[in-house]
mmCIF file of C-alpha atoms and ligand atoms in Angstrom:
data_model
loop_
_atom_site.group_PDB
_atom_site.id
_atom_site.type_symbol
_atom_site.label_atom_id
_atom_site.label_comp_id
_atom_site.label_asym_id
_atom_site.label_seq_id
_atom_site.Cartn_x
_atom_site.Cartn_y
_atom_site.Cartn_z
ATOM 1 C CA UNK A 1 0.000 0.000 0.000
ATOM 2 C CA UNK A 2 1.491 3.230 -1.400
ATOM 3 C CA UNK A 3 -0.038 5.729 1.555
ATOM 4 C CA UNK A 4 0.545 3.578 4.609
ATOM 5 C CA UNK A 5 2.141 5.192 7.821
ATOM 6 C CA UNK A 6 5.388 5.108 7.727
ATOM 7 C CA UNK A 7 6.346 7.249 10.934
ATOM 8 C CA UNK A 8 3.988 9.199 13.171
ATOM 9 C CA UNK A 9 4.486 11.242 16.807
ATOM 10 C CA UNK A 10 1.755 11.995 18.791
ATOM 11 C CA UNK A 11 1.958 14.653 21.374
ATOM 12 C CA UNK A 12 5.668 14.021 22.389
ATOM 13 C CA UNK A 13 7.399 15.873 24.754
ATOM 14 C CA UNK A 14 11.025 15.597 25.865
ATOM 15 C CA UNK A 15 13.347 17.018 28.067
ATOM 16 C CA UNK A 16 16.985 17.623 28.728
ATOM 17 C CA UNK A 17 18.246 16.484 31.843
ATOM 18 C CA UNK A 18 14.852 15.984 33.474
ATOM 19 C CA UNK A 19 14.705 19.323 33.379
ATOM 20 C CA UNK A 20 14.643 21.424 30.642
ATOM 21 C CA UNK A 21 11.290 21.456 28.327
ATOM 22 C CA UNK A 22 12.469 21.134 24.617
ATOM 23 C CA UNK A 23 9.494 19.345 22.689
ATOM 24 C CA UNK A 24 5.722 20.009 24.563
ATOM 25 C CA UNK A 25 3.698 18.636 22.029
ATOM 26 C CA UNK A 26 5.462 17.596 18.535
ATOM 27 C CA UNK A 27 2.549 15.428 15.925
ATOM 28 C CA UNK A 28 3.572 14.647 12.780
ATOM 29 C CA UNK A 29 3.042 12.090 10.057
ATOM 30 C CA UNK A 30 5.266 10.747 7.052
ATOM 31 C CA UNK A 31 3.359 8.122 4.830
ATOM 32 C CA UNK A 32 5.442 5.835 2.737
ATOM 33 C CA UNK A 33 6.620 8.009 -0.400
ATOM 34 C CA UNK A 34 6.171 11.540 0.955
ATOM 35 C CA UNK A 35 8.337 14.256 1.469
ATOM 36 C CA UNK A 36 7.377 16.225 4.681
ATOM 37 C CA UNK A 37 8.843 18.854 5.214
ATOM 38 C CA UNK A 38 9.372 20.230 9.426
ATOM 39 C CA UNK A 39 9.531 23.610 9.290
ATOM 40 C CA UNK A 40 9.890 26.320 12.373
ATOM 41 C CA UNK A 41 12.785 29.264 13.752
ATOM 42 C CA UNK A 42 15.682 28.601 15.314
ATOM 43 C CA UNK A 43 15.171 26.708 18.409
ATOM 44 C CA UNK A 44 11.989 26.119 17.484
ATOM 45 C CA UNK A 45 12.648 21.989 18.359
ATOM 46 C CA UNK A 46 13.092 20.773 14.772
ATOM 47 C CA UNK A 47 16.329 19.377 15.996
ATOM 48 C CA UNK A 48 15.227 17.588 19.114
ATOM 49 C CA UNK A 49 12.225 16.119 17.352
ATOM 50 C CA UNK A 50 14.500 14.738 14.568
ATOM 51 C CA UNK A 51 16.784 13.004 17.636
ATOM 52 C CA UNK A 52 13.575 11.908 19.624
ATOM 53 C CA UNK A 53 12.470 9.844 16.573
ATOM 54 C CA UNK A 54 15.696 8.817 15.657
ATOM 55 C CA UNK A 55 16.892 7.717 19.136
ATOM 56 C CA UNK A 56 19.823 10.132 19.607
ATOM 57 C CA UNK A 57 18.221 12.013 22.637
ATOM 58 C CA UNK A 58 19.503 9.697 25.133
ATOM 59 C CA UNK A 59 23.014 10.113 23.999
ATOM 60 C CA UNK A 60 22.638 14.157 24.593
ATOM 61 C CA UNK A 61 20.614 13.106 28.076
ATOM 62 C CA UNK A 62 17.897 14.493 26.426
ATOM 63 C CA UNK A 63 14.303 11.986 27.118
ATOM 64 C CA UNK A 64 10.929 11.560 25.754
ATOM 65 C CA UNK A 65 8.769 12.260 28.487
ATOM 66 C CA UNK A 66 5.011 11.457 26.847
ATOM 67 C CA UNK A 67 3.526 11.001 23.398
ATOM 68 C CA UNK A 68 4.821 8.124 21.180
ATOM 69 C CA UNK A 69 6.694 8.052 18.005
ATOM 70 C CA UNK A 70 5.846 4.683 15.273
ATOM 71 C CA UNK A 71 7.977 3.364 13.118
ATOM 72 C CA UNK A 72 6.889 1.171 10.529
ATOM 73 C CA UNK A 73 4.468 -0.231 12.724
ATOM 74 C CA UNK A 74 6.491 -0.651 16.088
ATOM 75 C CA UNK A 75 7.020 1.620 18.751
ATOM 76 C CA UNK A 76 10.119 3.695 18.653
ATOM 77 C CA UNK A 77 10.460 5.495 21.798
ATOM 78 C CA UNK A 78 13.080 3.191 23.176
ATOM 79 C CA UNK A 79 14.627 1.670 20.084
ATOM 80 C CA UNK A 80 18.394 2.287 19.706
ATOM 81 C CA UNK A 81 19.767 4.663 16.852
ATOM 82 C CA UNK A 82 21.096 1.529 15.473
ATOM 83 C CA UNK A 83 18.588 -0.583 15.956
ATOM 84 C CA UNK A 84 16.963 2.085 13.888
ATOM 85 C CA UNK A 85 19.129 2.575 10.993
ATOM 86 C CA UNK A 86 18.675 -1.143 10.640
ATOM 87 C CA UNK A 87 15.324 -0.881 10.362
ATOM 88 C CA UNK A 88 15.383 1.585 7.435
ATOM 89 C CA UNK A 89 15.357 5.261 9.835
ATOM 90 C CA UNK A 90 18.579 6.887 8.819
ATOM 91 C CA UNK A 91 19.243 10.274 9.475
ATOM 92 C CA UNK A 92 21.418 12.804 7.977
ATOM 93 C CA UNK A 93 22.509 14.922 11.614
ATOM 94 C CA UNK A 94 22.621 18.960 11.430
ATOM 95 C CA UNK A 95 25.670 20.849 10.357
ATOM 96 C CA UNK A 96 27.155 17.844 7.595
ATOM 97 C CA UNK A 97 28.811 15.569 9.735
ATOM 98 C CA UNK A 98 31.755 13.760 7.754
ATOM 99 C CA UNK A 99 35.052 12.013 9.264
ATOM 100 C CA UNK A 100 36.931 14.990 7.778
ATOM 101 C CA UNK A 101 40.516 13.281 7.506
ATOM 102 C CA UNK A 102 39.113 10.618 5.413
ATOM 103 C CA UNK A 103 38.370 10.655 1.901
ATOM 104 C CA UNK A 104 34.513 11.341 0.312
ATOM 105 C CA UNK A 105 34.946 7.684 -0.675
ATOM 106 C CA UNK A 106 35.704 6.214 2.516
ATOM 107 C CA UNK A 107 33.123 8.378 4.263
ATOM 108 C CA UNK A 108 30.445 6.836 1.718
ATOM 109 C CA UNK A 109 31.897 3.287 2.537
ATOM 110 C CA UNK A 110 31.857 4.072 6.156
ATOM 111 C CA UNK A 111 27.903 4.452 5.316
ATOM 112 C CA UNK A 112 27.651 0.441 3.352
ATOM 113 C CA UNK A 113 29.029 -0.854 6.514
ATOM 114 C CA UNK A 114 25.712 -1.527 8.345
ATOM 115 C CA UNK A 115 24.796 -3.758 5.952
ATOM 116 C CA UNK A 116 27.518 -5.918 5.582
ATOM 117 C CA UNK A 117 28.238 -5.166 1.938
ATOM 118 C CA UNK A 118 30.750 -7.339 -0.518
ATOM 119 C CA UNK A 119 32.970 -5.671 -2.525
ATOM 120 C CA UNK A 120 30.797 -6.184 -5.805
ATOM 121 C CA UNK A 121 28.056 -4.872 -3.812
ATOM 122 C CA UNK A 122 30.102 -1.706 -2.294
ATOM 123 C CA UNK A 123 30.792 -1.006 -6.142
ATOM 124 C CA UNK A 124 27.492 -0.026 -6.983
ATOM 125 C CA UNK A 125 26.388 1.174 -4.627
ATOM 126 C CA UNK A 126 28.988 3.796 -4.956
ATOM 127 C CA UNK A 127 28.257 4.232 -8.356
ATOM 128 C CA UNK A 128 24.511 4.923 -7.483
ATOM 129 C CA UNK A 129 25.550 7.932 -4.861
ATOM 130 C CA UNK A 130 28.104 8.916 -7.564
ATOM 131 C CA UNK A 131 25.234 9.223 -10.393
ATOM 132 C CA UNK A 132 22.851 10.728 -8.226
ATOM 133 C CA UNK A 133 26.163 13.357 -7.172
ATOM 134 C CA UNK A 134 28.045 13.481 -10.013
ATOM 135 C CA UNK A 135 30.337 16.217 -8.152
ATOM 136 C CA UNK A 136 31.257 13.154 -5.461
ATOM 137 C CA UNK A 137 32.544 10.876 -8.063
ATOM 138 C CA UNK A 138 35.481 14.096 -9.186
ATOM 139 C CA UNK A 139 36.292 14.239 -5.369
ATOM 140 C CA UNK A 140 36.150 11.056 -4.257
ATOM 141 C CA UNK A 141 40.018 10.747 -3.967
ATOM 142 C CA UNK A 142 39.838 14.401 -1.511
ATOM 143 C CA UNK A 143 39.420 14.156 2.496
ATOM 144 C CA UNK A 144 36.360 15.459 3.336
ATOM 145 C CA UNK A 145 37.029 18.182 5.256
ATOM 146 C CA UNK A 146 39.244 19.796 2.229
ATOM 147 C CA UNK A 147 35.765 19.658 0.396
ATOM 148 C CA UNK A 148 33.280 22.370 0.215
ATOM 149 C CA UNK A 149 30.033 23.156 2.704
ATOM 150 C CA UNK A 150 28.012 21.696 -0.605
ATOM 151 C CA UNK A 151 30.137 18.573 -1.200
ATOM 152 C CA UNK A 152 29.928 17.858 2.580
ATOM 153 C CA UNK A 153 26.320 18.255 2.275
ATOM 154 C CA UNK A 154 26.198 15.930 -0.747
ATOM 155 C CA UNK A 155 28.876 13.172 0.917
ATOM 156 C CA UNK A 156 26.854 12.679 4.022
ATOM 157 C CA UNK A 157 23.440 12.443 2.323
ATOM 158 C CA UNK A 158 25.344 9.784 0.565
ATOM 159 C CA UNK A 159 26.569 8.351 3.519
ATOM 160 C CA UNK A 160 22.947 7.923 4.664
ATOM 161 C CA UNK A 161 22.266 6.695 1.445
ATOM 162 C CA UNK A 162 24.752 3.783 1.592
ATOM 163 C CA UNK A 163 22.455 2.300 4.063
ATOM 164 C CA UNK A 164 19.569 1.775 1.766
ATOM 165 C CA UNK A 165 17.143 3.641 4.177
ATOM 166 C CA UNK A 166 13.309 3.199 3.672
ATOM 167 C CA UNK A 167 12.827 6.762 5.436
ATOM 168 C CA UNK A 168 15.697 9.540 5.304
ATOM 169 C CA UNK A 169 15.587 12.055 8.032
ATOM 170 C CA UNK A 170 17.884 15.602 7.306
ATOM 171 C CA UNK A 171 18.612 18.228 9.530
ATOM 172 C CA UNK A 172 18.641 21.329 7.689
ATOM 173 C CA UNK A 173 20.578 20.391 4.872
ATOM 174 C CA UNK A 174 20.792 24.236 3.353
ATOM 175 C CA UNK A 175 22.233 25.672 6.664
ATOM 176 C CA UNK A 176 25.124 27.712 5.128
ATOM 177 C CA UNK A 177 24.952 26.782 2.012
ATOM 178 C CA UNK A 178 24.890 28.963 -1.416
ATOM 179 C CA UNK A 179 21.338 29.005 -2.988
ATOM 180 C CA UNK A 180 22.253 27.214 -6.037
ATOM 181 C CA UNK A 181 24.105 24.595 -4.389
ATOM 182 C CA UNK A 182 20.467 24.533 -2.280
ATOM 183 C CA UNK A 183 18.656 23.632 -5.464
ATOM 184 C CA UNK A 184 20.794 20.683 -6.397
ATOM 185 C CA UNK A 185 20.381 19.326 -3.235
ATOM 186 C CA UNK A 186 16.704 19.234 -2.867
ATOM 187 C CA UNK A 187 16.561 18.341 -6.224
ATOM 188 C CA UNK A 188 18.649 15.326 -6.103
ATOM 189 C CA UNK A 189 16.274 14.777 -2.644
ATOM 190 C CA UNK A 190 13.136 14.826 -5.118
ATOM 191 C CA UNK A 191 14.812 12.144 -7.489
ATOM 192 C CA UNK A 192 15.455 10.115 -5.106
ATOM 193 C CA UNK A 193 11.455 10.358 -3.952
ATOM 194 C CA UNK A 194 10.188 9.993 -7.543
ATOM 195 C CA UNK A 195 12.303 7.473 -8.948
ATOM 196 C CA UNK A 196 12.764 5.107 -5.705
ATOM 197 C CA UNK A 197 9.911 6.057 -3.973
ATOM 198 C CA UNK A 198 12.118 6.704 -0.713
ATOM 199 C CA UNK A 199 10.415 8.759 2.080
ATOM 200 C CA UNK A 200 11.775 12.164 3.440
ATOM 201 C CA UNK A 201 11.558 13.634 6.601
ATOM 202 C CA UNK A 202 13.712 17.391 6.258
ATOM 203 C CA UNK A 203 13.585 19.952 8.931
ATOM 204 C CA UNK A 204 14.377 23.232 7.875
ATOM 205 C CA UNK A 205 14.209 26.789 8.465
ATOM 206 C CA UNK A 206 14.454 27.979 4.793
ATOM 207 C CA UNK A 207 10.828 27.446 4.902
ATOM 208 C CA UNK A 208 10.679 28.216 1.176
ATOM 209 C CA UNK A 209 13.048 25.887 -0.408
ATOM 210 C CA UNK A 210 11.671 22.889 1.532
ATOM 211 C CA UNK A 211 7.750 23.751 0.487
ATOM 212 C CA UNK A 212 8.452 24.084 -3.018
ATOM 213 C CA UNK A 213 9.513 20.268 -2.814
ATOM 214 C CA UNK A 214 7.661 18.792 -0.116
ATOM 215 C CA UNK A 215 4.109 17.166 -0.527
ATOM 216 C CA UNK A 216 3.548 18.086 3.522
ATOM 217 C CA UNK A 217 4.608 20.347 5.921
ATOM 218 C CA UNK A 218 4.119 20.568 10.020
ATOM 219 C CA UNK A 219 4.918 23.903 11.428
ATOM 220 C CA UNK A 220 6.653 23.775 14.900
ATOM 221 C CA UNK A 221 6.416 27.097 17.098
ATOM 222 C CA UNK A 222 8.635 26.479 21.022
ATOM 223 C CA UNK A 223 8.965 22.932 20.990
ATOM 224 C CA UNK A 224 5.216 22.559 19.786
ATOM 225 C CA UNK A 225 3.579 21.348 16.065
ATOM 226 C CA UNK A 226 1.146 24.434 15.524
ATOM 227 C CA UNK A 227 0.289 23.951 11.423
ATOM 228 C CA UNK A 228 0.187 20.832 9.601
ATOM 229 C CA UNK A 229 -0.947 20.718 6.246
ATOM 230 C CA UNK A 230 -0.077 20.177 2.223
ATOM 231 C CA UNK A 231 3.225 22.402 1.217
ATOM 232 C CA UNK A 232 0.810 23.827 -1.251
ATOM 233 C CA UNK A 233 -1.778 25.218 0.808
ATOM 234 C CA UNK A 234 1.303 26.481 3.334
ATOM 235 C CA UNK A 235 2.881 27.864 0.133
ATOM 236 C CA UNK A 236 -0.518 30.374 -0.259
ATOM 237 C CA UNK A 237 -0.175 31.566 3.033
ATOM 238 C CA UNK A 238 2.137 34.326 3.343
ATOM 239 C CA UNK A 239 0.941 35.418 6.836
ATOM 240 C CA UNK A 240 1.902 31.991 7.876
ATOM 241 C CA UNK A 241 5.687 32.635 6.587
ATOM 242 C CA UNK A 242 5.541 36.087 8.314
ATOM 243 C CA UNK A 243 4.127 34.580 12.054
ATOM 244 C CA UNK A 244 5.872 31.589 12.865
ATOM 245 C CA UNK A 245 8.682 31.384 10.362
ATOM 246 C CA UNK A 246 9.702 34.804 10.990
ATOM 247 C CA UNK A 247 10.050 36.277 7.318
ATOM 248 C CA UNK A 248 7.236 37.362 4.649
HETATM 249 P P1 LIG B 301 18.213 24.775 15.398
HETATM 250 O O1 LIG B 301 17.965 25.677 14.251
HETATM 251 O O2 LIG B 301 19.227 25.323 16.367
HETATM 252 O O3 LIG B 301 18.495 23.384 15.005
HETATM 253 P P2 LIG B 301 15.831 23.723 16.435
HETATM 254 O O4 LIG B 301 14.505 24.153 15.982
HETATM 255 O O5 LIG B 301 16.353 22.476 15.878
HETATM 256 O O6 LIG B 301 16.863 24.853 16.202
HETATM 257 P P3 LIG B 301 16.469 22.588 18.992
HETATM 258 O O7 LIG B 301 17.936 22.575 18.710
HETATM 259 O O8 LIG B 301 15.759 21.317 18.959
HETATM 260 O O9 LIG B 301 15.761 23.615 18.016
HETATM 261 O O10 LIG B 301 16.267 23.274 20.386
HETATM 262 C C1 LIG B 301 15.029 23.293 21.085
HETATM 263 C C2 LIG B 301 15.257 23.754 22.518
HETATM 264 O O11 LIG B 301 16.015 22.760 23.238
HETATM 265 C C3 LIG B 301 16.053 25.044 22.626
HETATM 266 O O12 LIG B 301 15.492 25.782 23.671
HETATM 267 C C4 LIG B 301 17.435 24.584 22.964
HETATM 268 O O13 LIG B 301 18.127 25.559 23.707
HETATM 269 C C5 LIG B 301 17.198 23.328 23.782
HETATM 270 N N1 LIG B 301 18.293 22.349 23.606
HETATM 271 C C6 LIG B 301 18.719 21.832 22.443
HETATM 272 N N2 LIG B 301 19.710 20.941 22.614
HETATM 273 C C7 LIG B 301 19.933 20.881 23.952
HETATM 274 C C8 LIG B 301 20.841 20.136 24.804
HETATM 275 N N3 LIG B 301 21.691 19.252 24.280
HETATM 276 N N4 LIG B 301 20.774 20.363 26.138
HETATM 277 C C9 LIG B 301 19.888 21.246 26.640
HETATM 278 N N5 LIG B 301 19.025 21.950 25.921
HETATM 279 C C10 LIG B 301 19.032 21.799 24.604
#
């Protein structure tokens, strides 16, 4: 079935340290083959939901403290981040994360290892990141961290990639980064939906970029989910752009 749940939260709340309120209230859905796109200002949560449902909060003693968060079916709330990524849930962490001293290649590789790959296997694999970033193949040879903000971008979305996930998660994946370069990004993103029907969860606060290719969007204002609807409709509504993402 093409529209089945693939991930919902309902009314989750988490903490840090037992103490501070991050999340008071997050809801959001992501049906198999949708991009949705979690949109909201800096601090708004988008982070700290994205680690809830991936099960990185613990490791930042951050907890869920009610609501629950489905995965494919099962409950997620206390499933481990690899536990996860096995499962399909593999997410893309803020600010481009790559081992920086070793090469775009390796990082991908570093990506195939959760599933055990052969070398045949490893191959193309590669060669699917490298067709879907052309740009990775030219620099595959180059340590990461001599790479630009863009090719970082692009090597740990491939990373991800390498893991065959069933549901990519990013966080923010134009922070810093040239509008152009933007545009190839969530492009590649949208060929990825279309042609392999993967499902994407992107937070984001360039609210605009991530509506013009999203199917769905959920608006979160402090640590709460205040709008959810189709990117279209949000598209039309200027005033909503203006109030709670803080530009018109
Ligand atoms: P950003 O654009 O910075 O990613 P965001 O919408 O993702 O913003 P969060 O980073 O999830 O927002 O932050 C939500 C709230 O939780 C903020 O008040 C923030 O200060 C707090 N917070 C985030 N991380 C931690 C942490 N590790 N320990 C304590 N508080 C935190």
């Amino acid at each position: 079935t093409i529209h089945e749940v693939l991930l919902s939260l309902d009314g989750v709340e988490a903490t840090y340290n037992h103490a501070i309120r991050a999340l008071s209230g997050v809801s959001l859905t992501v049906r198999t083959g949708e991009i949705v796109a979690l949109l909201g200002a800096n601090g708004a949560g988008k982070t700290t939901a994205l680690k809830a449902l991936s099960g990185l909060l613990p490791a930042e003693r951050g907890q869920i403290a009610a609501g629950s968060i489905v995965y494919d079916g099962e409950d997620a709330t206390r499933r481990s981040p690899a536990e996860l990524v096995r499962a399909g849930l593999v997410q893309v962490l803020e600010g481009r994360h790559c081992f920086r001293s070793l090469t775009v290649e390796d990082n991908l590789i570093v990506g195939g290892q959760v599933r055990g790959l052969d070398r045949a296997a490893l191959r193309s694999e590669l060669e699917r990141i490298y067709a879907l970033f052309p740009r990775l193949r030219e620099r595959r040879r180059t340590p990461a961290g001599l790479t630009s903000g863009g090719e970082q971008q692009m090597t740990a979305i491939g990373r991800a990639l390498m893991a065959r996930p069933r549901l990519l998660v990013l966080d923010e994946p134009s922070m810093g980064l040239a509008p152009l370069v933007v545009e190839g990004i969530f492009a590649a993103l949208k060929r990825l939906n279309r042609e392999e029907g993967l499902s994407i969860l992107v937070a984001e606060q360039n609210s605009t970029v991530a509506l013009r290719h999203a199917d769905r969007a959920s608006v979160l204002e402090t640590g709460r989910t205040v709008l959810d609807g189709s990117a279209a409709d949000l598209r039309e509504r200027d005033d909503i752009k203006a109030f709670y993402l803080g530009f018109g």
